Amino acid sequence: MENATSAPGASLIPDGIGAFTAAHLTIIAILAVLTVIAIVYGAKLRRDRRAAERERIERQEEMEAQAPTLPRQAATPAPSAPPPPPPPAADEAIPANDPMASEPIPAAGPLEDNPAVEAVTPEPGPASGPEDGPVTQLKGLGPKVAARLAELGITTVGQIAALDADAAARLDTELGAFRGRMARDRWIEQARFLAAGDRAGFEAVFGKL
């Protein structure tokens, strides 16, 4: 009893248990430090990988931006030219033993004996006079007005020369954008000189044809 109470405050834990617990705590602390180091290192590796990936993407985009873009037409292949047509086949030679080759071709008779030629021989037409001259001889009457007059059935100076006042007025209303040109350029007066064959009188009044 005296020995048990003679050392008050003495540790009740054996020395071996205390040493064991201290060793475990040291190991746990080392493991914790290693774990923290591993976490930090892993995070750094991830950051490095992400940075490298971003750098690779930026470099690729920069290269694509600097590369010249080919025109759209160059990418489209040109249509191939159509093949040339085959050469015409040469006339087949007539065999020497062909009975048609040995037959002589009958000579054509004289033209005066051919009734077909006589049938198509044209009759001589009546000689055209000055009144049959085209309306384009008139000064101030160009091809567009002549085309409009042709639509109305008037193609010769004789037809213009034959117009009286009423017929001329009716024709003038049909000329559309060319209305008034007949009186202004004196078509009827010109046409009467030409239809009569009086070229000298025409040129004395209206100038040379």
N, CA and C of each residue as an Amber inpcrd file, in Angstrom:
protein
   627
   0.8170000  -1.1820000   0.0000000   0.0000000   0.0000000   0.0000000
   0.8550000   1.2370000   0.0000000   1.9040000   1.2420000   0.7360000
   2.7740000   2.4060000   0.7870000   3.4510000   2.6380000  -0.5510000
   3.8290000   1.5040000  -1.3170000   4.5020000   1.6720000  -2.6190000
   3.5480000   2.2160000  -3.6730000   2.2670000   1.7970000  -3.5890000
   1.2900000   2.2300000  -4.5920000   0.9780000   3.6820000  -4.4370000
   1.0270000   4.2060000  -3.2670000   0.6560000   5.5940000  -3.0420000
   1.8470000   6.4860000  -2.9020000   3.0510000   5.8850000  -2.9810000
   4.2430000   6.6940000  -2.7520000   4.6090000   7.5050000  -3.9980000
   4.0450000   7.1190000  -5.1960000   4.3790000   7.8650000  -6.4370000
   3.1170000   8.4220000  -7.0410000   2.5680000   9.4530000  -6.4370000
   1.3370000  10.0460000  -6.9800000   1.6480000  10.7280000  -8.3270000
   0.6860000  10.6780000  -9.3060000   0.8320000  11.3120000 -10.6320000
   1.6370000  10.5040000 -11.6130000   2.1550000   9.3120000 -11.1450000
   2.9180000   8.4700000 -12.0770000   2.0080000   7.9620000 -13.1760000
   2.5440000   7.7590000 -14.4460000   1.7320000   7.3310000 -15.5970000
   1.2910000   5.9070000 -15.3970000   0.0040000   5.6930000 -15.6580000
  -0.5580000   4.3530000 -15.5780000  -0.3670000   3.5710000 -16.8780000
   0.1400000   4.2850000 -18.0460000   0.3270000   3.6210000 -19.3540000
   1.7270000   3.0370000 -19.3980000   1.8800000   1.8030000 -19.7720000
   3.2070000   1.2140000 -19.8380000   4.0690000   1.9270000 -20.8690000
   5.3770000   1.8300000 -20.7330000   6.3000000   2.5020000 -21.6590000
   6.1830000   1.9520000 -23.0800000   5.9510000   0.7160000 -23.2920000
   5.8230000   0.1110000 -24.6320000   4.6220000   0.6420000 -25.3790000
   3.5160000   0.8080000 -24.6660000   2.3020000   1.3360000 -25.3240000
   2.5290000   2.7710000 -25.7690000   3.2090000   3.5880000 -24.9350000
   3.4780000   4.9800000 -25.3030000   4.3760000   5.0770000 -26.5140000
   5.3990000   4.2430000 -26.5840000   6.2930000   4.2550000 -27.7430000
   5.5590000   3.8300000 -29.0030000   4.6700000   2.8410000 -28.8810000
   3.8930000   2.3510000 -30.0360000   2.9830000   3.4450000 -30.5740000
   2.3400000   4.1470000 -29.7160000   1.4270000   5.2150000 -30.1400000
   2.1910000   6.3440000 -30.7990000   3.3380000   6.7180000 -30.3200000
   4.1350000   7.7870000 -30.9200000   4.6080000   7.4030000 -32.3110000
   4.9910000   6.1340000 -32.5020000   5.4370000   5.6750000 -33.8190000
   4.2970000   5.7400000 -34.8320000   3.1070000   5.3080000 -34.3700000
   1.9540000   5.3610000 -35.2750000   1.6100000   6.7910000 -35.6640000
   1.6560000   7.6820000 -34.7180000   1.3420000   9.0820000 -35.0210000
   2.3450000   9.6580000 -36.0120000   3.6120000   9.2690000 -35.8550000
   4.6330000   9.7560000 -36.7900000   4.3590000   9.2510000 -38.2030000
   4.0220000   7.9640000 -38.2910000   3.7200000   7.3830000 -39.6180000
   2.5030000   8.0620000 -40.2420000   1.4830000   8.2640000 -39.3910000
   0.2660000   8.9190000 -39.9030000   0.5830000  10.3230000 -40.3940000
   1.4240000  11.0320000 -39.6550000   1.7850000  12.3910000 -40.0700000
   2.5460000  12.3740000 -41.3860000   3.4830000  11.3920000 -41.5170000
   4.2450000  11.2930000 -42.7720000   3.3170000  10.9840000 -43.9430000
   2.3830000  10.0290000 -43.7120000   1.4340000   9.6860000 -44.7740000
   0.5740000  10.8840000 -45.1620000   0.1780000  11.6390000 -44.1490000
  -0.6390000  12.8210000 -44.4420000   0.1380000  13.8150000 -45.2810000
   1.4350000  14.0090000 -44.9090000   2.2640000  14.9370000 -45.6930000
   2.4250000  14.4330000 -47.1180000   2.6840000  13.1160000 -47.2780000
   2.8260000  12.5530000 -48.6170000   1.5390000  12.6920000 -49.4260000
   0.4130000  12.4840000 -48.7320000  -0.8740000  12.6320000 -49.4260000
  -1.0720000  14.0530000 -49.9200000  -0.7410000  15.0030000 -49.0620000
  -0.8740000  16.4130000 -49.4690000   0.0430000  16.7080000 -50.6460000
   1.3020000  16.1820000 -50.5570000   2.2440000  16.4010000 -51.6600000
   1.7120000  15.7900000 -52.9510000   1.1540000  14.5580000 -52.8360000
   0.6150000  13.9000000 -54.0290000  -0.5510000  14.6970000 -54.6220000
  -1.4170000  15.2140000 -53.7390000  -2.5550000  16.0070000 -54.2320000
  -2.0730000  17.2630000 -54.9390000  -1.1050000  17.9380000 -54.2920000
  -0.5800000  19.1710000 -54.8960000   0.1030000  18.8720000 -56.2280000
   0.8920000  17.7940000 -56.2690000   1.5960000  17.4430000 -57.4940000
   0.6140000  17.0480000 -58.6040000  -0.4120000  16.2650000 -58.1910000
  -1.4200000  15.8800000 -59.1830000  -2.1570000  17.0930000 -59.7510000
  -2.4810000  18.0380000 -58.8560000  -3.1490000  19.2500000 -59.3380000
  -2.2500000  20.0190000 -60.2850000  -0.9450000  20.0620000 -59.9500000
  -0.0080000  20.7590000 -60.8310000   0.0790000  20.0760000 -62.1920000
   0.0980000  18.7250000 -62.1950000   0.1400000  18.0100000 -63.4660000
  -1.1000000  18.2970000 -64.3050000  -2.2600000  18.3290000 -63.6180000
  -3.4920000  18.6120000 -64.3610000  -3.4600000  20.0190000 -64.9580000
  -2.9560000  20.9780000 -64.1580000  -2.8610000  22.3460000 -64.6750000
  -1.9050000  22.4110000 -65.8650000  -0.7720000  21.6720000 -65.7400000
   0.1940000  21.6740000 -66.8360000  -0.4040000  21.0590000 -68.0980000
  -1.1630000  19.9620000 -67.9140000  -1.7840000  19.3280000 -69.0740000
  -2.8020000  20.2550000 -69.7280000  -3.6120000  20.9140000 -68.8890000
  -4.6010000  21.8390000 -69.4490000  -3.9210000  23.0010000 -70.1730000
  -2.8340000  23.5140000 -69.5690000  -2.1120000  24.6140000 -70.2140000
  -1.5080000  24.1670000 -71.5410000  -0.9380000  22.9390000 -71.5540000
  -0.3590000  22.4290000 -72.7960000  -1.4320000  22.2320000 -73.8590000
  -2.6140000  21.7400000 -73.4370000  -3.7110000  21.5400000 -74.3910000
  -4.1980000  22.8670000 -74.9540000  -4.3180000  23.8730000 -74.0570000
  -4.7330000  25.1940000 -74.5420000  -3.7100000  25.7680000 -75.5180000
  -2.4310000  25.5920000 -75.1860000  -1.3810000  26.1060000 -76.0660000
  -1.4130000  25.4120000 -77.4230000  -1.6600000  24.0910000 -77.4170000
  -1.7360000  23.3520000 -78.6800000  -2.9020000  23.8340000 -79.5320000
  -4.0630000  24.0390000 -78.8720000  -5.2410000  24.5060000 -79.6090000
  -5.0130000  25.9040000 -80.1840000  -4.4120000  26.7950000 -79.3550000
  -4.1510000  28.1550000 -79.8350000  -3.1770000  28.1490000 -81.0060000
  -2.1430000  27.2810000 -80.9260000  -1.1650000  27.2040000 -82.0100000
  -1.8160000  26.6850000 -83.2940000  -2.7130000  25.6840000 -83.1290000
  -3.4020000  25.1410000 -84.3040000  -4.3160000  26.1850000 -84.9360000
  -5.0630000  26.9340000 -84.0940000  -5.9350000  27.9760000 -84.6340000
  -5.1330000  29.0690000 -85.3270000  -3.9670000  29.4080000 -84.7570000
  -3.1330000  30.4370000 -85.3750000  -2.6180000  29.9810000 -86.7300000
  -2.2300000  28.6930000 -86.8290000  -1.7550000  28.1700000 -88.1070000
  -2.8720000  28.1510000 -89.1380000  -4.0930000  27.7800000 -88.7010000
  -5.2120000  27.7680000 -89.6420000  -5.5600000  29.1700000 -90.1040000
  -5.4340000  30.1560000 -89.1920000  -5.7550000  31.5400000 -89.5710000
  -4.7380000  32.0910000 -90.5470000  -3.4600000  31.6730000 -90.4220000
  -2.4180000  32.1770000 -91.3090000  -2.3880000  31.4630000 -92.6450000
  -2.9900000  30.2780000 -92.7350000  -2.9610000  29.5320000 -93.9910000
  -3.8270000  30.2490000 -95.0110000  -3.3540000  30.4580000 -96.2770000
  -4.1740000  31.1310000 -97.3030000  -5.3440000  30.2580000 -97.6840000
  -6.5040000  30.9060000 -97.8320000  -7.7100000  30.1820000 -98.2280000
  -7.7670000  30.1240000 -99.7340000  -7.9540000  28.9510000-100.2540000
  -8.0390000  28.7820000-101.6970000  -9.3800000  29.2880000-102.1750000
  -9.4430000  29.9210000-103.3600000 -10.7410000  30.3660000-103.8690000
 -11.6480000  29.1920000-104.1190000 -12.9410000  29.4670000-104.0030000
 -13.9280000  28.4060000-104.1410000 -13.9190000  27.8110000-105.5410000
 -13.6030000  28.6670000-106.5200000 -13.5980000  28.1470000-107.8670000
 -12.4730000  27.1570000-108.0730000 -11.3320000  27.3940000-107.3760000
 -10.2110000  26.4810000-107.5700000 -10.5090000  25.1030000-107.0190000
 -11.3450000  25.0420000-105.9710000 -11.6580000  23.7430000-105.3890000
 -12.5750000  22.9410000-106.2910000 -13.3470000  23.6420000-107.1220000
 -14.2760000  22.9460000-107.9940000 -13.5510000  22.5000000-109.2450000
 -13.5270000  21.2310000-109.5510000 -12.8170000  20.7860000-110.7530000
 -13.4850000  21.3180000-111.9980000 -12.6710000  21.7150000-112.9580000
 -13.2120000  22.2420000-114.2120000 -13.9080000  21.1210000-114.9660000
 -15.0410000  21.4380000-115.5780000 -15.7410000  20.3800000-116.3170000
 -14.8980000  19.9040000-117.4840000 -14.8800000  18.6380000-117.6580000
 -14.0840000  18.0720000-118.7350000 -14.7260000  18.3850000-120.0730000
 -13.8800000  18.6370000-121.0430000 -14.3870000  18.9600000-122.3740000
 -15.0420000  17.7260000-122.9740000 -16.1410000  17.9300000-123.7040000
 -16.7890000  16.7600000-124.3090000 -15.8660000  16.1140000-125.3270000
 -15.9400000  14.8190000-125.4700000 -15.0720000  14.1420000-126.4390000
 -15.3890000  14.6040000-127.8470000 -14.3770000  14.7190000-128.6950000
 -14.6350000  15.1530000-130.0800000 -15.5070000  14.1410000-130.7990000
 -16.3450000  14.6240000-131.7050000 -17.2050000  13.6810000-132.4280000
 -16.3700000  12.7450000-133.2800000 -16.8280000  11.5470000-133.4640000
 -16.0640000  10.5940000-134.2840000 -15.9840000  11.0870000-135.7220000
 -14.8660000  10.8590000-136.3870000 -14.7470000  11.2820000-137.7920000
 -15.7730000  10.5690000-138.6460000 -16.2810000  11.2620000-139.6740000
 -17.2800000  10.6050000-140.5300000 -16.6810000   9.3890000-141.2140000
 -17.4850000   8.3870000-141.2650000 -17.0190000   7.1430000-141.8710000
 -16.8070000   7.3390000-143.3650000 -15.7280000   6.8240000-143.8360000
 -15.4460000   6.9280000-145.2720000 -16.4590000   6.1130000-146.0520000
 -16.7450000   6.6290000-147.2470000 -17.6850000   5.8860000-148.0860000
 -17.1380000   4.4960000-148.3520000 -18.0120000   3.5420000-148.2150000
 -17.5890000   2.1670000-148.4370000 -17.2880000   1.9650000-149.9220000
 -16.1660000   1.3390000-150.1450000 -15.7950000   1.0680000-151.5350000
 -16.7050000  -0.0030000-152.1130000 -17.0660000   0.1870000-153.3590000
 -17.9170000  -0.8060000-154.0230000 -17.0380000  -1.9670000-154.4520000
 -17.3800000  -3.1790000-154.0690000 -16.5510000  -4.3250000-154.4620000
 -16.4280000  -4.4060000-155.9740000 -15.2940000  -4.9360000-156.3810000
 -15.0480000  -5.0310000-157.8200000 -16.0210000  -5.9710000-158.5010000
 -16.4780000  -6.9990000-157.7710000 -17.3780000  -7.9670000-158.3730000
 -18.8380000  -7.5870000-158.2190000 -19.1240000  -6.3540000-157.7650000
 -20.5120000  -5.9260000-157.5980000 -21.1160000  -5.7090000-158.9740000
 -22.2530000  -6.3330000-159.2900000 -22.8410000  -6.1620000-160.6270000
 -23.2450000  -4.7250000-160.8930000 -23.5870000  -3.9520000-159.8450000
 -23.9830000  -2.5650000-160.0530000 -22.7980000  -1.7190000-160.4890000
 -21.5690000  -2.1150000-160.0640000 -20.3990000  -1.3250000-160.4090000
 -20.0800000  -1.4130000-161.8890000 -20.4040000  -2.5400000-162.5300000
 -20.0650000  -2.7160000-163.9390000 -21.0900000  -2.0970000-164.8700000
 -22.2850000  -1.7370000-164.3450000 -23.3000000  -1.1660000-165.2160000
 -22.9620000   0.2790000-165.5230000 -22.9960000   0.6950000-166.7550000
 -22.6960000   2.0960000-167.0900000 -23.8390000   3.0000000-166.6560000
 -23.4780000   4.1990000-166.2560000 -24.4830000   5.1870000-165.8620000
 -24.9870000   5.8650000-167.1140000 -26.3070000   5.8540000-167.3340000
 -26.8240000   6.4710000-168.5650000 -26.5660000   7.9630000-168.5630000
 -26.1620000   8.4710000-169.6900000 -25.8900000   9.9060000-169.8140000
 -27.1980000  10.6670000-169.8300000 -27.1690000  11.8470000-169.2270000
 -28.3710000  12.6720000-169.2050000 -28.6000000  13.2720000-170.5780000
 -29.8540000  13.3800000-170.9260000 -30.2070000  13.9460000-172.2170000
 -29.9990000  15.4390000-172.2340000 -30.0980000  16.0460000-173.3410000
 -29.9540000  17.5010000-173.4260000 -31.0380000  18.2000000-172.6390000
 -30.7090000  19.3770000-172.1470000 -31.6340000  20.0950000-171.2780000
 -32.9110000  20.4730000-171.9990000 -32.8170000  20.7480000-173.2890000
 -34.0340000  21.1760000-173.9750000 -35.0310000  20.0530000-174.1400000
 -34.5630000  18.7750000-174.0270000 -35.4760000  17.6490000-174.1480000
 -36.0700000  17.2430000-172.8230000 -35.6730000  17.8730000-171.7250000
 -36.1330000  17.4760000-170.3890000 -37.3870000  18.2650000-170.0550000
 -38.5640000  17.6110000-169.9400000 -39.8060000  18.3620000-169.6450000
 -39.7940000  18.9860000-168.2740000 -39.0540000  18.3620000-167.3110000
 -39.0350000  18.9290000-165.9620000 -38.3570000  20.2860000-165.9590000
 -37.2980000  20.4020000-166.7520000 -36.5980000  21.6780000-166.8230000
 -37.4860000  22.7310000-167.4500000 -38.2400000  22.3240000-168.4860000
 -39.1400000  23.2750000-169.1170000 -40.2390000  23.7210000-168.1700000
 -40.6680000  22.8140000-167.2650000 -41.7690000  23.1560000-166.3650000
 -41.3550000  24.1760000-165.3240000 -40.0810000  24.1270000-164.8800000
 -39.6730000  25.0230000-163.8070000 -39.0290000  26.2950000-164.3250000
 -38.9610000  26.4670000-165.6460000 -38.3730000  27.6910000-166.1770000
 -39.2870000  28.8590000-165.8430000 -38.8050000  29.8540000-165.0720000
 -39.6960000  30.9470000-164.6680000 -40.0320000  31.8530000-165.8350000
 -41.2380000  32.3460000-165.7900000 -41.6640000  33.3190000-166.7790000
 -41.0200000  34.6600000-166.4660000 -40.5770000  35.3740000-167.4280000
 -40.0110000  36.7000000-167.1470000 -41.0670000  37.6220000-166.5690000
 -40.7480000  38.2090000-165.4000000 -41.6950000  39.0860000-164.7280000
 -41.6770000  40.4720000-165.3340000 -42.6770000  41.2420000-165.0020000
 -42.7210000  42.6000000-165.5260000 -41.5960000  43.4330000-164.9330000
 -41.0600000  44.2960000-165.7390000 -39.9670000  45.1480000-165.2750000
 -40.4810000  46.0960000-164.2040000 -39.6830000  46.2050000-163.1270000
 -40.1000000  47.0860000-162.0390000 -39.8070000  48.5240000-162.4100000
 -40.7380000  49.4040000-162.0420000 -40.5700000  50.8090000-162.3370000
 -40.0920000  51.5710000-161.1180000 -39.8930000  52.8610000-161.2580000
 -39.4290000  53.6640000-160.1250000 -40.4200000  53.7020000-158.9750000
 -41.6960000  53.4810000-159.2730000 -42.6900000  53.4880000-158.1880000
 -42.5510000  52.2780000-157.2710000 -41.8050000  51.2490000-157.7240000
 -41.6080000  50.0560000-156.8950000 -40.3740000  50.1660000-156.0020000
 -39.7350000  51.3090000-155.9720000 -38.5700000  51.4760000-155.1100000
 -38.9500000  51.3960000-153.6370000 -38.0250000  50.9630000-152.7770000
 -38.3460000  50.8200000-151.3470000 -38.5580000  52.1780000-150.6840000
 -39.3490000  52.1500000-149.6130000 -39.6550000  53.3940000-148.8950000
 -38.4240000  53.9480000-148.1890000 -37.3890000  53.1220000-148.0180000
 -36.1870000  53.6210000-147.3420000 -35.4280000  54.6340000-148.1890000
 -35.8520000  54.8360000-149.4750000 -35.2480000  55.8960000-150.2790000
 -35.6340000  57.2790000-149.7640000 -36.7330000  57.3610000-149.0580000
 -37.2190000  58.6630000-148.5930000 -36.3370000  59.1650000-147.4610000
 -36.0060000  60.4360000-147.5220000 -35.1850000  61.0330000-146.4680000
 -36.0210000  61.1820000-145.2010000 -35.3850000  60.8510000-144.0560000
 -36.0810000  60.9020000-142.7730000 -36.8550000  59.6390000-142.4580000
 -36.7350000  58.6030000-143.3010000 -37.4630000  57.3520000-143.0720000
 -36.4200000  56.2570000-142.8850000 -36.1770000  55.8870000-141.6250000
 -35.1730000  54.8860000-141.3080000 -35.7350000  53.4790000-141.2640000
 -34.8920000  52.5090000-140.9020000 -35.3320000  51.1000000-140.9030000
 -36.4470000  50.8040000-139.9120000 -36.4770000  51.5000000-138.7720000
 -37.5470000  51.2230000-137.7980000 -38.8970000  51.6790000-138.3260000
 -38.9240000  52.8770000-138.9460000 -40.1830000  53.3490000-139.5270000
 -40.5730000  52.4630000-140.7010000 -39.5750000  52.0380000-141.5030000
 -39.8720000  51.1590000-142.6320000 -40.4660000  49.8410000-142.1580000
 -39.9560000  49.3160000-141.0290000 -40.5150000  48.0680000-140.4950000
 -41.9650000  48.2700000-140.0630000 -42.2580000  49.4120000-139.4440000
 -43.6410000  49.6820000-139.0330000 -44.5490000  49.8360000-140.2510000
 -44.0620000  50.5310000-141.3020000 -44.8620000  50.6690000-142.5190000
 -45.0970000  49.3090000-143.1750000 -44.0750000  48.4360000-143.1420000
 -44.2470000  47.0990000-143.7130000 -45.3180000  46.3240000-142.9650000
 -45.3910000  46.5120000-141.6310000 -46.4610000  45.8610000-140.8690000
 -47.8330000  46.3550000-141.3180000 -47.8870000  47.5940000-141.7940000
 -49.1520000  48.1650000-142.2680000 -49.3670000  47.9160000-143.7520000
 -48.4500000  47.1840000-144.4060000 -48.6120000  46.8180000-145.8090000
 -48.0530000  47.8140000-146.7960000 -47.2460000  48.7540000-146.3590000
 -46.6890000  49.7740000-147.2510000 -45.1860000  49.5550000-147.3350000
 -44.6990000  49.2540000-148.5530000 -43.2760000  48.9570000-148.7340000
 -42.6460000  49.7410000-149.8780000 -43.4240000  50.3990000-150.7430000
 -42.8640000  51.0830000-151.9140000 -43.1960000  52.5650000-151.8790000
 -42.3770000  53.3280000-152.6430000 -42.6300000  54.7700000-152.7190000
 -43.9120000  55.0540000-153.4910000 -44.2950000  54.1520000-154.4030000
 -45.5370000  54.3480000-155.1400000 -46.7490000  54.3420000-154.2300000
 -46.7190000  53.4780000-153.1800000 -47.8370000  53.4460000-152.2320000
 -47.9100000  54.7410000-151.4340000 -46.7630000  55.2870000-151.0530000
 -46.7580000  56.5610000-150.3280000 -47.2380000  57.6880000-151.2410000
 -46.7890000  57.6610000-152.5110000 -47.1700000  58.7280000-153.4400000
 -48.6650000  58.7260000-153.7210000 -49.3130000  57.5640000-153.6190000
 -50.7370000  57.4680000-153.9350000 -51.6380000  57.8970000-152.7920000
 -51.0850000  58.2330000-151.6200000 -51.9170000  58.5980000-150.4690000
 -52.5430000  59.9680000-150.6790000 -53.8640000  60.0550000-150.4000000
 -54.4990000  61.3680000-150.3520000 -54.4660000  61.8740000-148.9160000
 -55.0800000  63.0110000-148.6580000 -55.0020000  63.6300000-147.3340000
 -55.6260000  62.7440000-146.2640000 -56.7980000  62.1560000-146.5580000
 -57.4660000  61.3200000-145.5500000 -56.6630000  60.0500000-145.2760000
 -56.1850000  59.3950000-146.3470000 -55.4070000  58.1660000-146.1550000
 -54.1080000  58.4610000-145.4180000 -53.4870000  59.6130000-145.7160000
 -52.2560000  59.9740000-145.0190000 -52.5200000  60.2140000-143.5400000
 -53.6530000  60.8460000-143.2120000 -53.9840000  61.0930000-141.8060000
 -54.2270000  59.7830000-141.0740000 -54.9290000  58.8450000-141.7400000
 -55.1800000  57.5490000-141.0940000 -53.8690000  56.7920000-140.8760000
 -52.9880000  56.8360000-141.8760000 -51.7050000  56.1530000-141.7370000
 -50.8710000  56.7810000-140.6270000 -50.9230000  58.1010000-140.5200000
 -50.1230000  58.7800000-139.5020000 -50.5340000  58.3530000-138.0980000
 -51.8330000  58.1090000-137.8910000 -52.2860000  57.6790000-136.5610000
 -51.7990000  56.2720000-136.2280000 -51.4460000  55.4880000-137.2520000
 -50.9790000  54.1170000-137.0170000 -49.4720000  54.0390000-136.7610000
 -48.7850000  55.1560000-136.8870000 -47.3240000  55.1080000-136.7740000
 -46.8280000  55.1390000-135.3400000 -47.7080000  55.3770000-134.3650000
 -47.3130000  55.3260000-132.9640000 -46.2720000  56.3680000-132.6230000
 -45.0830000  55.8980000-132.1890000 -44.0220000  56.8130000-131.7630000
 -43.4980000  57.6610000-132.9140000 -43.7640000  57.2500000-134.1630000
 -43.2760000  57.9990000-135.3290000 -44.3520000  58.9160000-135.9050000
 -45.3930000  59.1310000-135.1600000 -46.4880000  59.9810000-135.6480000
 -45.9770000  61.4120000-135.8730000 -46.3710000  62.0050000-136.9940000
 -45.9610000  63.3590000-137.3430000 -44.7490000  63.4120000-138.2440000
 -44.0340000  62.2920000-138.3720000 -42.8310000  62.2870000-139.2060000
 -43.1830000  62.4180000-140.6910000 -44.3440000  61.9170000-141.0990000
 -44.7170000  61.9560000-142.5060000 -44.8210000  63.3950000-143.0110000
 -45.5250000  64.2420000-142.2300000 -45.6790000  65.6390000-142.6570000
 -44.3840000  66.4160000-142.4690000 -43.6790000  66.1490000-141.3840000
 -42.4710000  66.9180000-141.1050000 -41.3900000  66.6750000-142.1520000
 -41.2220000  65.4130000-142.5830000 -40.1790000  65.0830000-143.5600000
 -40.7050000  65.0480000-144.9950000 -42.0050000  65.3570000-145.1950000
 -42.6080000  65.4860000-146.5330000 -42.4350000  64.1940000-147.3380000
 -42.8480000  63.0680000-146.7090000 -42.6980000  61.7760000-147.3730000
 -43.4720000  61.7120000-148.6880000 -44.7250000  62.2190000-148.6730000
 -45.5670000  62.0900000-149.8710000 -44.9680000  62.8840000-151.0230000
 -44.4780000  64.0710000-150.7440000 -43.8730000  64.8950000-151.7980000
 -42.6200000  64.2210000-152.3510000 -41.7960000  63.6630000-151.4380000
 -40.6100000  62.9380000-151.9070000 -41.0040000  61.7430000-152.7630000
 -42.0050000  60.9900000-152.2820000 -42.4100000  59.7690000-152.9710000
 -42.9500000  60.0680000-154.3630000 -43.6310000  61.1750000-154.5510000
 -44.1750000  61.4910000-155.8730000 -43.0660000  61.8090000-156.8740000
 -42.0060000  62.4840000-156.4150000 -40.8590000  62.6890000-157.3030000
 -40.2550000  61.3480000-157.7140000 -40.0220000  60.4640000-156.7030000
 -39.3510000  59.1930000-156.9870000 -40.2340000  58.2640000-157.8060000
 -41.5350000  58.2160000-157.5110000 -42.4340000  57.3420000-158.2620000
 -42.5450000  57.7780000-159.7200000 -42.3870000  59.0620000-159.9770000
 -42.4380000  59.5590000-161.3560000 -41.0980000  59.4160000-162.0590000
 -40.0820000  58.9640000-161.3560000 -38.7590000  58.8300000-161.9530000
 -38.0380000  60.1500000-162.0980000 -38.5080000  61.1800000-161.4250000
 -37.9060000  62.5130000-161.5310000 -36.8260000  62.6570000-160.4540000
 -35.7220000  62.0410000-160.6890000 -34.6410000  62.1050000-159.7020000
 -34.0370000  63.5030000-159.6260000 -33.9370000  64.1620000-160.7800000
 -33.3680000  65.5130000-160.7770000 -34.2460000  66.4680000-159.9750000
 -35.5760000  66.3540000-160.1560000 -36.4690000  67.2080000-159.3820000
 -36.3880000  66.9040000-157.8980000 -36.2490000  65.6060000-157.5530000
 -36.1120000  65.2270000-156.1400000 -34.8600000  65.8510000-155.5430000
 -33.7270000  65.7090000-156.2500000 -32.4660000  66.1990000-155.6970000
 -32.4200000  67.7170000-155.6580000 -33.1820000  68.3720000-156.5570000
 -33.2250000  69.8330000-156.5150000 -33.9370000  70.3350000-155.2670000
 -34.9000000  69.5550000-154.7630000 -35.6740000  69.9860000-153.5910000
 -35.1050000  69.4020000-152.3030000 -34.7640000  68.1040000-152.3250000
 -34.4100000  67.3960000-151.0830000 -32.9270000  67.0220000-150.9860000
 -32.1500000  67.2810000-152.0150000 -30.7500000  66.9010000-151.9710000
 -30.5260000  65.5410000-152.6060000 -29.2580000  65.1610000-152.6850000
 -28.9000000  63.9220000-153.3720000 -29.4360000  62.7140000-152.6180000
 -29.7740000  61.6790000-153.4040000 -30.2320000  60.4210000-152.8180000
 -29.0690000  59.7180000-152.1230000
